[in-house]
XYZ file of C-alpha atoms in Angstrom:
739
model
C -14.409 8.847 1.009
C -15.798 7.521 4.107
C -13.007 4.446 5.884
C -15.506 2.304 5.389
C -16.030 2.454 1.656
C -12.279 2.951 1.404
C -11.315 -0.843 3.107
C -14.982 -1.767 1.157
C -13.049 0.324 -2.741
C -9.464 -2.081 -1.712
C -11.097 -5.359 -0.874
C -12.924 -5.033 -3.862
C -9.172 -4.056 -6.015
C -8.034 -7.592 -4.269
C -10.745 -9.868 -5.333
C -13.221 -9.363 -2.641
C -16.891 -7.627 -3.121
C -18.287 -10.302 -0.930
C -21.264 -8.626 1.627
C -22.421 -11.008 3.786
C -25.116 -10.713 6.373
C -24.310 -9.458 10.126
C -23.984 -12.820 11.772
C -21.357 -14.288 8.921
C -19.460 -11.137 9.365
C -19.147 -10.562 12.808
C -17.557 -14.494 12.490
C -15.797 -13.270 9.911
C -13.997 -10.077 11.743
C -13.654 -12.302 15.260
C -11.625 -14.581 13.407
C -9.207 -11.468 12.028
C -9.248 -9.461 14.713
C -8.013 -12.564 16.557
C -5.555 -13.109 14.465
C -4.302 -9.578 15.062
C -4.315 -9.661 18.640
C -2.385 -13.277 18.658
C 0.486 -11.617 17.001
C 0.414 -8.749 19.087
C 0.423 -11.080 21.597
C 3.345 -12.698 20.248
C 5.166 -9.759 19.521
C 4.894 -8.488 23.135
C 5.010 -11.168 25.153
C 6.818 -14.505 22.835
C 5.354 -17.573 21.804
C 2.568 -18.426 24.305
C 3.651 -22.006 25.118
C 3.646 -23.188 21.406
C 7.530 -23.669 19.293
C 8.396 -21.005 16.929
C 7.096 -24.538 13.919
C 3.288 -24.027 15.417
C 3.003 -20.397 15.088
C 4.019 -20.431 11.724
C 1.071 -23.158 11.288
C -1.165 -21.425 13.464
C -0.897 -17.984 10.805
C -0.610 -19.823 7.344
C -3.886 -21.498 8.809
C -6.009 -18.311 10.017
C -4.754 -16.727 7.285
C -5.651 -18.980 4.286
C -8.829 -19.339 7.164
C -9.888 -15.970 6.220
C -9.153 -15.919 2.509
C -11.883 -18.352 2.186
C -14.570 -16.987 4.271
C -14.120 -13.040 2.698
C -12.473 -13.847 -1.114
C -14.736 -15.642 -3.674
C -14.282 -17.567 -5.785
C -13.734 -15.283 -9.029
C -14.058 -11.483 -8.815
C -17.444 -9.796 -9.328
C -19.672 -12.435 -7.675
C -21.295 -10.070 -5.524
C -22.633 -12.758 -3.378
C -24.425 -11.733 -0.308
C -23.421 -14.467 2.009
C -20.710 -17.036 2.228
C -21.668 -20.017 0.555
C -21.676 -23.822 1.790
C -18.708 -24.606 -0.315
C -16.639 -21.791 1.026
C -17.328 -22.554 4.631
C -16.803 -26.254 4.207
C -13.336 -25.216 2.650
C -12.764 -22.698 5.220
C -13.548 -25.897 8.170
C -11.186 -28.415 6.010
C -7.755 -26.071 5.940
C -8.889 -25.126 9.698
C -8.724 -28.757 9.958
C -5.452 -29.665 8.251
C -3.670 -26.937 10.396
C -4.634 -29.439 13.631
C -3.146 -32.342 11.182
C 0.289 -30.780 10.623
C 0.254 -28.940 14.178
C -0.564 -32.571 15.932
C 2.105 -34.386 13.347
C 5.170 -32.842 13.161
C 6.982 -33.969 16.121
C 5.768 -37.621 14.624
C 8.432 -40.274 14.604
C 7.242 -41.016 10.807
C 7.870 -37.081 9.887
C 11.299 -36.832 11.993
C 12.489 -40.149 10.081
C 12.002 -38.658 6.842
C 9.390 -41.236 6.398
C 5.378 -39.542 5.938
C 3.080 -42.188 5.990
C -0.055 -42.546 3.296
C -2.445 -39.864 5.094
C 0.877 -37.524 5.602
C 1.119 -37.509 2.131
C -2.790 -37.015 1.307
C -2.706 -33.881 3.441
C -0.386 -32.454 3.300
C -1.013 -32.531 -0.724
C -4.367 -31.292 -0.079
C -2.562 -28.530 2.297
C -0.731 -27.254 -0.721
C -3.796 -27.514 -2.962
C -5.744 -24.837 -0.785
C -2.425 -22.379 0.133
C -2.492 -22.793 -4.095
C -6.397 -22.488 -4.125
C -6.470 -19.037 -1.916
C -3.136 -17.459 -3.342
C -4.855 -17.758 -6.754
C -8.235 -15.748 -4.872
C -6.243 -12.841 -3.138
C -3.063 -12.427 -5.746
C -4.359 -14.114 -8.686
C -3.078 -16.276 -11.742
C 0.330 -14.834 -11.642
C 2.519 -16.391 -9.176
C -0.146 -19.487 -9.944
C 1.531 -19.803 -13.234
C 4.307 -19.493 -11.697
C 4.588 -21.683 -9.662
C 3.178 -24.476 -11.685
C 5.898 -24.197 -14.038
C 8.423 -24.796 -10.907
C 6.225 -27.429 -10.079
C 6.314 -29.374 -13.465
C 9.693 -28.439 -13.724
C 10.246 -30.858 -10.511
C 8.788 -33.529 -11.473
C 9.562 -33.157 -15.395
C 13.514 -32.923 -14.591
C 14.761 -36.626 -16.457
C 13.431 -34.658 -19.492
C 15.159 -31.337 -19.658
C 18.085 -30.490 -21.486
C 21.732 -28.879 -20.625
C 21.947 -27.413 -16.568
C 18.503 -28.014 -16.130
C 18.583 -31.889 -15.922
C 17.808 -33.210 -12.355
C 16.403 -36.565 -11.156
C 15.099 -35.968 -7.594
C 11.494 -35.678 -9.130
C 10.045 -38.459 -6.878
C 6.092 -37.568 -5.379
C 6.431 -38.446 -1.764
C 9.160 -36.044 -1.589
C 7.838 -33.564 -2.718
C 5.470 -33.359 -0.795
C 7.176 -34.134 2.071
C 9.954 -31.549 1.741
C 7.120 -29.077 0.780
C 4.929 -29.713 3.371
C 7.327 -31.026 6.392
C 10.410 -29.409 6.071
C 11.016 -25.763 6.593
C 12.397 -25.521 3.476
C 9.372 -25.063 1.625
C 6.025 -24.245 2.254
C 6.915 -23.423 6.228
C 10.346 -21.691 4.875
C 12.103 -18.253 5.109
C 8.963 -16.368 3.317
C 6.064 -17.362 6.082
C 8.570 -16.973 8.712
C 9.070 -13.513 7.466
C 5.244 -12.487 7.108
C 4.775 -14.538 10.027
C 7.625 -12.510 12.596
C 7.714 -9.160 10.709
C 5.386 -8.325 8.221
C 2.073 -8.755 10.267
C 3.112 -6.895 12.842
C 4.054 -3.974 10.852
C 0.751 -3.818 8.756
C -0.854 -3.996 12.228
C 1.396 -0.840 13.104
C 0.315 1.160 9.981
C -3.463 0.088 10.399
C -3.633 1.395 13.565
C -1.926 4.195 12.718
C -4.437 5.157 9.809
C -7.073 4.283 11.830
C -6.342 7.052 14.733
C -6.337 9.863 11.113
C -2.610 9.620 10.664
C -3.145 9.142 6.600
C -4.954 12.658 6.393
C -2.576 14.330 8.680
C 0.373 13.386 6.426
C -1.241 14.944 3.985
C -2.302 18.039 5.628
C 1.804 18.627 6.365
C 2.898 17.372 2.725
C 0.570 20.073 1.664
C 1.469 23.180 3.657
C 5.535 21.991 2.656
C 5.026 22.622 -0.701
C 1.736 22.522 -2.055
C 2.174 26.071 -2.902
C 5.054 25.308 -5.338
C 3.743 24.181 -9.389
C 1.990 21.204 -9.313
C 1.627 21.496 -5.472
C -1.130 19.007 -4.846
C 0.543 17.057 -6.932
C 4.096 17.012 -5.233
C 1.725 16.807 -1.702
C 1.080 13.346 -2.480
C 3.817 12.260 -3.487
C 5.266 13.638 -0.084
C 2.177 12.415 1.397
C 2.315 9.126 0.008
C 6.273 8.774 1.045
C 5.487 9.074 4.221
C 2.357 6.058 4.140
C 3.842 4.074 1.908
C 6.679 3.697 4.589
C 4.704 1.930 7.170
C 1.794 0.514 5.048
C 2.952 -2.873 3.446
C -0.102 -2.551 1.349
C 0.870 -0.014 -2.268
C -2.882 -0.283 -3.078
C -3.941 0.435 0.238
C -1.638 3.433 0.251
C -2.866 4.849 -3.315
C -6.198 4.711 -1.755
C -5.667 6.250 1.572
C -3.820 9.448 -0.047
C -5.014 9.265 -3.338
C -8.678 9.837 -2.256
C -7.858 13.565 -1.139
C -4.976 14.436 -3.193
C -6.503 13.360 -6.659
C -9.671 15.097 -6.693
C -6.621 18.313 -5.315
C -4.815 17.392 -8.783
C -7.833 17.607 -11.038
C -8.752 21.346 -9.703
C -5.380 23.046 -10.069
C -4.680 21.126 -13.482
C -3.436 17.875 -13.988
C -6.092 15.324 -16.756
C -6.981 12.725 -14.819
C -5.162 9.601 -15.906
C -1.797 11.794 -14.799
C -3.573 12.311 -11.164
C -3.866 9.066 -10.716
C -0.200 7.700 -12.703
C 1.544 10.391 -10.022
C -0.327 8.621 -6.887
C 0.483 5.213 -8.406
C 4.538 6.256 -8.552
C 4.936 7.454 -4.893
C 2.209 5.140 -3.379
C 4.623 2.039 -4.846
C 7.329 3.757 -4.185
C 7.322 4.677 -0.264
C 8.197 0.971 0.258
C 11.928 2.145 -0.754
C 11.444 4.478 2.508
C 13.163 3.831 5.578
C 12.649 3.066 8.337
C 10.156 0.335 7.972
C 10.457 0.345 3.832
C 6.980 -2.211 3.800
C 8.641 -4.494 5.908
C 11.572 -5.165 3.581
C 13.942 -3.650 5.584
C 13.412 -6.735 8.882
C 12.790 -9.547 5.916
C 16.117 -7.991 4.258
C 17.729 -8.375 7.918
C 16.709 -12.296 7.886
C 17.941 -12.835 3.924
C 21.304 -11.263 4.440
C 22.199 -11.403 8.124
C 22.877 -7.678 8.400
C 22.003 -5.401 10.830
C 18.533 -3.617 10.476
C 20.303 -0.373 11.507
C 22.814 -0.506 8.230
C 20.097 -1.739 6.185
C 18.154 1.456 6.322
C 21.081 3.651 6.131
C 22.117 2.364 3.011
C 18.564 2.623 1.420
C 18.043 6.296 2.584
C 19.860 8.445 0.332
C 18.814 5.696 -2.810
C 15.095 6.179 -1.313
C 15.378 9.599 -1.255
C 16.720 9.937 -5.175
C 13.848 7.744 -5.969
C 11.448 10.521 -4.501
C 13.241 13.627 -5.978
C 12.865 11.666 -9.487
C 9.159 11.949 -8.612
C 9.260 15.275 -8.115
C 11.122 16.150 -10.791
C 9.004 14.305 -12.907
C 6.020 15.921 -11.235
C 7.469 20.014 -11.727
C 8.320 19.549 -14.876
C 4.621 18.554 -16.189
C 3.309 20.815 -14.196
C 5.407 23.727 -16.102
C 4.731 22.091 -19.304
C 1.064 22.515 -19.071
C 1.618 26.447 -16.845
C 0.104 24.012 -13.782
C 0.205 26.692 -10.421
C 0.041 25.066 -6.565
C -2.699 26.504 -4.237
C -3.233 29.674 -2.465
C -1.955 29.559 0.900
C -5.524 30.004 2.127
C -6.640 26.953 1.418
C -4.157 25.448 3.290
C -4.416 24.230 6.533
C -1.659 26.004 9.459
C 1.854 23.640 10.192
C 1.152 25.137 13.683
C -2.035 24.220 14.091
C -2.112 20.866 12.409
C 1.297 20.150 14.827
C -0.587 21.108 17.774
C -3.407 19.050 16.942
C -1.893 16.030 15.535
C 1.593 16.154 16.025
C 0.887 13.125 18.621
C 0.321 10.902 15.610
C 4.013 11.044 14.517
C 5.371 10.165 17.973
C 5.219 6.726 17.445
C 6.667 6.836 14.850
C 10.137 8.042 16.472
C 9.383 6.017 19.645
C 9.637 2.737 16.697
C 12.872 4.461 15.112
C 14.809 4.902 19.274
C 13.951 1.353 20.092
C 15.190 -0.159 16.322
C 18.301 2.247 16.249
C 19.283 3.824 19.207
C 18.241 0.718 21.805
C 18.296 -2.053 18.824
C 15.768 -3.798 20.620
C 13.628 -6.619 18.124
C 11.818 -6.139 15.401
C 8.609 -7.735 17.488
C 9.190 -5.645 20.598
C 10.135 -2.588 18.678
C 6.528 -2.617 16.850
C 5.036 -3.931 19.861
C 5.854 -0.624 22.501
C 4.750 1.920 19.180
C 1.644 0.198 18.711
C 0.668 0.487 22.946
C 1.738 3.955 22.868
C -0.012 5.076 19.780
C -3.511 3.262 21.288
C -2.814 5.163 24.863
C -1.666 8.471 22.880
C -5.004 8.763 20.596
C -7.482 7.058 22.904
C -6.415 10.102 25.699
C -5.649 12.248 23.572
C -9.748 12.454 22.658
C -11.003 12.178 25.824
C -8.526 15.027 27.475
C -10.016 17.532 25.091
C -13.258 16.867 25.716
C -13.074 16.507 29.556
C -8.909 16.873 32.115
C -10.419 15.977 34.537
C -12.594 12.986 34.182
C -10.333 11.264 32.140
C -7.042 11.854 34.556
C -8.804 9.519 36.958
C -9.289 7.097 34.350
C -5.822 7.688 33.243
C -4.345 6.780 36.571
C -6.205 3.724 37.482
C -4.692 2.321 33.921
C -1.220 3.628 35.015
C -1.941 1.330 38.470
C -3.355 -1.081 36.815
C -0.384 -1.822 34.325
C 2.338 -0.694 37.307
C 0.856 -3.544 39.767
C 0.640 -6.375 36.454
C 4.634 -6.924 37.020
C 4.109 -7.951 40.532
C 0.708 -9.633 39.613
C 2.041 -11.793 36.216
C 3.238 -14.529 37.854
C 0.162 -15.384 40.057
C -1.463 -15.032 36.936
C 0.755 -17.057 35.312
C -0.325 -19.999 38.337
C -3.880 -19.945 37.634
C -3.379 -20.561 34.193
C -1.335 -23.672 34.664
C -4.028 -24.658 36.891
C -6.330 -25.154 34.080
C -3.822 -27.539 32.658
C -5.624 -30.289 35.333
C -8.670 -28.819 35.200
C -8.651 -29.346 31.412
C -6.441 -32.469 31.252
C -4.231 -30.758 28.889
C -0.449 -29.480 28.487
C -0.556 -26.135 27.503
C 0.180 -23.425 29.860
C 3.593 -23.213 31.513
C 5.175 -20.885 34.027
C 6.066 -18.538 32.281
C 3.429 -18.135 29.713
C 3.109 -14.682 30.129
C 6.020 -12.488 30.591
C 5.676 -9.001 31.445
C 8.020 -6.076 29.985
C 8.465 -3.452 31.892
C 8.842 -0.906 28.870
C 4.405 -1.412 28.650
C 4.125 0.598 31.930
C 6.609 3.450 30.143
C 5.157 3.612 26.646
C 1.164 3.747 28.813
C 2.926 6.662 31.070
C 4.420 8.169 28.137
C 1.279 7.968 26.048
C -0.580 9.634 29.011
C 1.611 12.542 29.197
C 1.877 13.407 25.659
C -1.617 13.105 25.305
C -2.552 15.907 28.007
C 0.456 18.104 27.029
C -0.965 18.486 23.305
C -4.889 18.729 25.091
C -3.192 21.613 26.739
C -1.250 22.993 23.863
C -4.592 23.193 22.250
C -6.407 25.137 25.166
C -3.612 27.361 25.339
C -3.385 28.015 21.792
C -6.900 28.207 22.092
C -7.858 25.343 18.551
C -11.757 24.697 17.984
C -10.951 21.603 16.105
C -10.078 18.139 18.212
C -8.171 15.349 17.909
C -10.287 12.295 15.484
C -11.730 10.806 17.547
C -10.759 7.326 18.572
C -11.577 4.755 20.839
C -12.597 0.852 21.028
C -14.710 0.874 17.735
C -11.283 2.302 15.752
C -9.499 -0.080 17.396
C -10.898 -2.899 16.072
C -11.256 -1.505 13.301
C -7.895 -1.236 12.689
C -6.830 -5.227 13.477
C -9.690 -6.195 11.727
C -8.178 -4.404 9.057
C -4.974 -5.589 9.383
C -5.511 -9.310 9.101
C -7.406 -8.395 5.924
C -4.212 -6.135 4.355
C -1.914 -8.834 5.158
C -3.633 -11.706 3.394
C -2.694 -11.336 -0.307
C 1.045 -11.222 1.475
C 0.664 -14.108 3.937
C -0.486 -16.506 1.065
C 1.933 -15.349 -1.247
C 4.398 -15.413 0.826
C 3.080 -19.355 1.238
C 3.243 -19.415 -2.289
C 6.799 -18.209 -2.135
C 7.661 -21.201 -0.266
C 6.961 -23.732 -3.110
C 9.308 -22.053 -5.280
C 12.166 -21.692 -3.230
C 11.548 -25.016 -2.218
C 11.873 -26.771 -5.709
C 14.857 -24.622 -5.946
C 16.330 -26.090 -3.953
C 15.464 -29.917 -3.675
C 15.570 -29.667 -7.277
C 19.454 -28.143 -7.321
C 18.348 -25.854 -9.104
C 19.833 -23.290 -6.705
C 23.198 -23.981 -7.613
C 22.819 -24.457 -11.258
C 21.271 -20.684 -11.794
C 24.352 -18.766 -11.809
C 26.182 -20.865 -13.900
C 23.029 -20.356 -16.664
C 23.008 -16.854 -16.133
C 26.575 -16.206 -16.383
C 26.163 -18.350 -19.829
C 23.803 -16.672 -21.587
C 25.364 -13.299 -20.777
C 28.634 -14.467 -21.974
C 26.593 -15.789 -25.412
C 25.256 -12.060 -25.737
C 28.247 -10.250 -24.992
C 29.595 -12.755 -28.141
C 27.491 -10.631 -30.342
C 28.273 -7.218 -29.333
C 30.586 -5.243 -31.184
C 34.200 -4.716 -29.327
C 34.260 -1.217 -28.894
C 30.878 -1.888 -26.870
C 32.806 -4.687 -24.811
C 33.863 -3.719 -21.055
C 35.220 -4.747 -17.726
C 31.649 -4.483 -16.646
C 29.872 -5.789 -20.287
C 29.090 -9.014 -18.231
C 27.793 -7.559 -15.195
C 25.960 -5.154 -17.111
C 23.539 -7.824 -19.445
C 23.396 -9.579 -16.334
C 21.687 -6.931 -14.609
C 19.226 -6.246 -17.379
C 18.280 -10.027 -17.300
C 17.423 -9.469 -14.101
C 15.742 -6.637 -13.970
C 13.334 -8.679 -16.463
C 12.892 -11.592 -14.249
C 11.919 -9.001 -11.167
C 9.043 -7.567 -13.091
C 8.120 -11.050 -14.391
C 7.935 -12.504 -11.190
C 6.501 -9.503 -9.257
C 3.766 -8.877 -11.614
C 1.007 -9.448 -10.098
C 2.263 -10.371 -6.322
C 1.959 -7.698 -3.749
C 5.308 -5.722 -3.070
C 6.597 -7.220 0.328
C 5.761 -10.971 -1.403
C 8.248 -10.009 -4.642
C 10.932 -9.158 -2.499
C 10.708 -12.444 -0.464
C 10.424 -14.262 -3.836
C 13.606 -12.052 -5.751
C 15.869 -11.994 -2.898
C 15.486 -15.867 -2.525
C 15.739 -16.475 -6.436
C 17.905 -13.972 -7.967
C 19.563 -11.520 -5.502
C 21.849 -15.496 -4.729
C 22.513 -14.656 -8.956
C 24.105 -11.463 -8.215
C 25.578 -11.948 -5.492
C 27.798 -14.810 -7.197
C 28.596 -12.408 -9.976
C 30.231 -9.928 -7.476
C 28.148 -7.624 -6.153
C 27.950 -6.818 -2.722
C 25.387 -8.385 -0.459
C 23.025 -5.100 -0.108
C 23.689 -4.503 -3.170
C 21.600 -7.059 -4.687
C 19.287 -7.349 -2.315
C 18.156 -3.599 -2.943
C 18.457 -3.873 -7.074
C 15.932 -6.429 -6.519
C 13.880 -5.024 -4.462
C 13.925 -1.781 -6.228
C 12.644 -3.669 -9.428
C 10.624 -5.529 -7.698
C 8.706 -2.861 -6.385
C 8.461 -1.134 -9.704
C 6.546 -4.545 -11.010
C 4.080 -3.211 -9.015
C 3.539 -1.168 -11.092
C 4.066 -2.516 -14.246
C 0.640 -2.502 -17.024
C -1.820 -5.265 -17.113
C -1.414 -6.320 -13.711
C -1.437 -2.572 -11.627
C -3.706 -3.416 -8.385
C -2.429 0.704 -7.291
C -3.623 2.053 -10.970
C -7.005 0.582 -10.419
C -6.894 2.254 -7.321
C -6.041 5.632 -8.462
C -8.444 5.242 -11.550
C -11.610 4.713 -9.708
C -11.266 7.918 -7.623
C -9.633 9.842 -10.912
C -12.431 8.401 -13.043
C -10.079 6.932 -15.633
C -8.698 4.530 -18.080
C -7.108 1.695 -15.324
C -4.402 0.755 -18.217
C -3.757 4.517 -19.272
C -3.272 5.463 -15.192
C -1.027 2.652 -15.250
C 1.094 3.934 -17.908
C 1.277 7.253 -16.074
C 2.140 5.493 -12.512
C 5.033 3.759 -14.775
C 5.661 6.253 -16.749
C 6.431 8.923 -13.693
C 7.885 5.907 -11.001
C 11.001 5.322 -13.784
C 12.744 7.789 -13.687
C 14.202 5.232 -10.747
C 14.811 2.647 -13.467
C 18.278 3.990 -13.439
C 19.327 4.386 -9.742
C 19.573 0.737 -9.350
C 22.511 0.635 -12.176
C 23.743 3.658 -10.497
C 24.196 1.819 -7.068
C 25.598 -1.537 -8.642
C 27.972 -0.009 -10.231
C 29.378 2.468 -7.961
C 27.839 2.079 -4.361
C 29.391 5.046 -2.606
C 25.318 6.387 -2.515
C 24.797 2.959 -0.090
C 27.059 4.110 2.004
C 29.141 0.608 2.423
C 32.114 1.900 0.475
C 35.251 3.955 1.976
C 34.710 6.784 -0.230
C 35.811 10.016 1.356
C 32.524 12.378 2.369
C 33.499 14.687 -0.604
C 33.259 11.480 -2.534
C 29.807 10.689 -1.393
C 28.230 13.853 -1.734
C 29.131 13.994 -5.606
C 28.114 10.588 -5.791
C 24.475 11.835 -4.463
C 24.596 15.216 -6.123
C 25.713 13.503 -9.543
C 22.339 10.184 -9.080
C 20.259 13.302 -8.301
C 21.434 14.749 -11.679
C 21.287 12.045 -13.620
C 17.585 11.423 -12.409
C 16.760 14.809 -13.329
C 17.847 14.767 -16.686
C 16.349 11.332 -17.219
C 12.800 12.808 -16.142
C 13.049 15.082 -18.597
C 13.965 13.207 -20.786
C 10.629 10.842 -20.114
C 8.902 14.286 -20.351
C 10.474 15.647 -23.156
C 10.571 18.938 -21.911
C 12.965 20.925 -18.747
C 12.078 24.453 -19.667
C 10.483 24.086 -23.189
C 10.129 21.570 -25.149
C 12.712 19.230 -26.074
C 13.466 18.803 -30.057
C 15.131 15.405 -31.078
C 19.065 16.198 -30.478
C 18.050 17.931 -26.814
C 16.070 13.966 -26.055
C 19.069 12.097 -27.169
C 21.531 14.205 -25.438
C 19.695 14.215 -21.803
C 19.054 10.417 -22.480
C 23.200 10.237 -23.361
C 23.492 12.661 -20.303
C 21.542 10.671 -17.724
C 23.090 6.740 -18.812
C 26.020 8.691 -18.671
C 25.999 9.087 -14.745
C 25.236 5.759 -14.280
C 28.936 4.955 -14.813
C 29.879 7.369 -11.943
C 34.137 7.808 -13.143
C 36.096 10.863 -13.189
C 35.393 10.564 -17.095
C 32.270 10.243 -17.752
C 30.958 12.263 -14.515
C 33.168 14.692 -16.277
C 31.475 14.929 -20.064
C 28.049 13.989 -18.503
C 28.558 17.300 -17.013
C 29.139 19.084 -19.945
C 26.458 17.581 -22.232
C 24.149 18.852 -18.848
C 25.160 22.316 -18.539
C 24.921 22.659 -22.394
C 21.562 20.650 -22.404
C 20.874 23.669 -20.047
C 22.150 26.529 -21.395
C 20.163 26.009 -24.702
C 16.811 25.027 -22.633
C 17.606 28.740 -21.133
C 18.172 29.945 -24.539
C 15.562 28.850 -26.227
C 13.169 29.759 -23.448
C 14.090 33.477 -23.498
C 13.851 33.669 -27.429
C 9.888 31.758 -27.085
C 9.693 34.601 -24.043
C 10.657 37.227 -27.263
C 8.517 36.317 -29.359
C 5.161 35.859 -27.342
C 5.950 39.058 -26.217
């Protein structure tokens, strides 16, 4: 499948099958590219003479305009043009955005007395946000938003603790549109400040051909083992999924290569699609980027980035261990082998030919972890290095001499910019008097010294790889990379970001309602009371010190699956972090535990049929039914269902306790064994097929590992040893009978 076909497939799955003519398509692409360039500029040089509120309005306005240019009023229309009404709505959206920018510092807004026009435009803006969300994300989030808005206006007739008397229309519009605790609150701030730049990073990385390299490296690592192509798909999807902000895009990118291989070695179509669904979605758990969730978590929790990825690392690895065990049991059950060494690319050859594509990822980690630079600056430097490396790696292979001249010119210009930037700013300031505006400032563009280092380092890396390739006498050349591929990356990034932009805006409405109505202060008490009621129904022997928290966590799981169904995973986390995570912290869980808990179940919600876009993507590639594929995807991710309970009850594996190294190692081992056992229970197979008693023992063993204390661990280990021993005995006996 070509890159263009993959992108069209992703767009169609996400609701856009519109194929306008050249002029309208060019207008849409220019708008998308401009949005990406704007965010790249802000990440590198800061806000260009505008305030942070204006930045958010521009981010959301351009996102809404693009939605109406790209997404039709409903799926399946296959429009060959952009209809006049969508062009009009896009123009109105732009006008509303300009109005909001002009009015943000008005006396009426600052004094909380919006005018009649402010209320009219604010109402129109909410309608535009909701309609844009409906077109991109679908009805589930719209229904939830509708329920929350209805609750705001009907608070006086609500029973018990749900009662409130704040349902004033003017107050609603003011709080949701003109204050920073509604649409322009934390969710859209996270989208603009953190998420978009990493979607751009992932889109440009994909445009360099890194996706195929990850697949080839994974295939080389695990392809020869049982079910090798499926295990390679899991590993590759994990690497891409951490960087990608979209599980659907990740599933299409890696699934295009891995699903046909899985089918070829014996995996049934819906199984192959399901494996890819689980692996693509679970990449959002994996540091260093976690699908941008790590950086949003910094904003919500105030916990430093380094501590978040440190805590998230072991659970993420365990989640993939669970998926790999599920794949292994599936392959063992059906006798599916790996692929031959001759069918796999040489690992050394791969690294020499395309290893340069890993360098930007290392640069990103270096700036984030070692230098502890800002998120935007780290992403900006990595993107600059990636573009330079990819551009020159291709050209050095063609002609080292001619490319060195071009590289020298680029280095000279980049070096001179630090001295010329002052004159550039003076020229921009002069434009203020020419056009009678007050936009440009003397510090408009702030040059960053590491830019020259990134350009120089990128050129050196590209040259070294070109020389290695020549000395190794490898004929294959790096993937072509030029302006066309770069522009395609900018265009793709904006399109991939639209679902997150509008979902975060609608999430802001939910948060605004919760805050303005006072529900945020009551929600914890409601959950606790409900947990107490359920606990009172239980027999005495089932009640322990942790029963209430167990019940609250189970209720949270259902809330996460409901709120996250049909949403992009990053937007899901934003909603859950605002609504559910505070409840868990009020119940006594550490902040990082609460946020990782809702992140895990929010991501699993993306795997939950029937609203499961990654399953529709992989089903199309695998030629299987989407619902059946989605069920399999949830099945393969189900090993991770127990993991959040494990670190909620015993956060040792998050590395946030004072436990000794030995205790941490033991906690990790028991968690891994518990997930493997739960995987065997789901697959009804370990070394041979389980009978009913064995399956019950496997389930009990896995559940015993959750508590993670000396007594339960001892019992669980004994049960596990007995289960493995009996399985090996059965396998040997069956082998003798067969012989």
